[in-house]
């Protein structure tokens, strides 16, 4: 990764990365289990890791007073992509398994903006638009699948009190092709409240996922041997409470020690 600062609060950056994603343990368990009356699944002991190559060219402009805008041109290539495959198993029952289905490519643009509306309200907007292509190793004719994908998210953070923060975010994910068919678009809204106690040592966070119950996962599979329509609705409401306690704050201690040393040096006229 490399970056270059230009006059006028402009910044250019370039990045390349190669990452390895290892299969989860349950991807490889070689026995059949039933998720419900109509769906069985089995692991794949021969599944291989997937490798992700990413090239990014970024630009960022700061406008002062908490405002900034950034954009990134990217190309990402995933080799030996993991994906769940579904095939007929018994009458009225399908069998799912994870497999290395081929390669996929994503080329497009990401844009994000940050605005400090006032002292207690921060807003972040993020979106992406890209061309997506799947090299499908499991399709008889061997043709590629393509789609124009997009997503957008808006996050608002409110400091409602000295130690209380409220966060509200909305997310929309556009439709996409998959190895065996397509996945529909969906949207959801999350709400979170963070409260700090005991001089910020104790922190409690209450999260509400999918506040309006709008999240839906809908996919269609069309193969010569199977036509499947899947519609999944997450549990609603999903409320999570997490509590953390900080026993030591090393950052504050280090800053305090540094300041103490500087004051000692000033008093002894070393500075």
PDB file of N, CA, C and O in Angstrom, residues 25 73 144 167 230:
ATOM      1  N   UNK A  25     -14.623 -25.427   9.477  1.00  0.00           N
ATOM      2  CA  UNK A  25     -14.592 -26.851   9.798  1.00  0.00           C
ATOM      3  C   UNK A  25     -15.832 -27.573   9.280  1.00  0.00           C
ATOM      4  O   UNK A  25     -15.747 -28.673   8.727  1.00  0.00           O
ATOM      5  N   UNK A  73     -11.371   3.182  -7.072  1.00  0.00           N
ATOM      6  CA  UNK A  73     -11.542   2.286  -8.209  1.00  0.00           C
ATOM      7  C   UNK A  73     -10.906   0.950  -7.838  1.00  0.00           C
ATOM      8  O   UNK A  73      -9.772   0.917  -7.345  1.00  0.00           O
ATOM      9  N   UNK A 144     -20.340 -17.918 -18.637  1.00  0.00           N
ATOM     10  CA  UNK A 144     -20.199 -17.079 -17.456  1.00  0.00           C
ATOM     11  C   UNK A 144     -21.537 -16.440 -17.101  1.00  0.00           C
ATOM     12  O   UNK A 144     -22.417 -16.282 -17.936  1.00  0.00           O
ATOM     13  N   UNK A 167     -26.667   5.043  17.568  1.00  0.00           N
ATOM     14  CA  UNK A 167     -26.297   4.847  16.164  1.00  0.00           C
ATOM     15  C   UNK A 167     -27.453   4.199  15.419  1.00  0.00           C
ATOM     16  O   UNK A 167     -28.012   3.192  15.855  1.00  0.00           O
ATOM     17  N   UNK A 230     -35.884 -20.276  -2.574  1.00  0.00           N
ATOM     18  CA  UNK A 230     -35.613 -20.207  -1.137  1.00  0.00           C
ATOM     19  C   UNK A 230     -35.929 -18.814  -0.620  1.00  0.00           C
ATOM     20  O   UNK A 230     -35.484 -17.815  -1.190  1.00  0.00           O
TER      21      UNK A 230
END
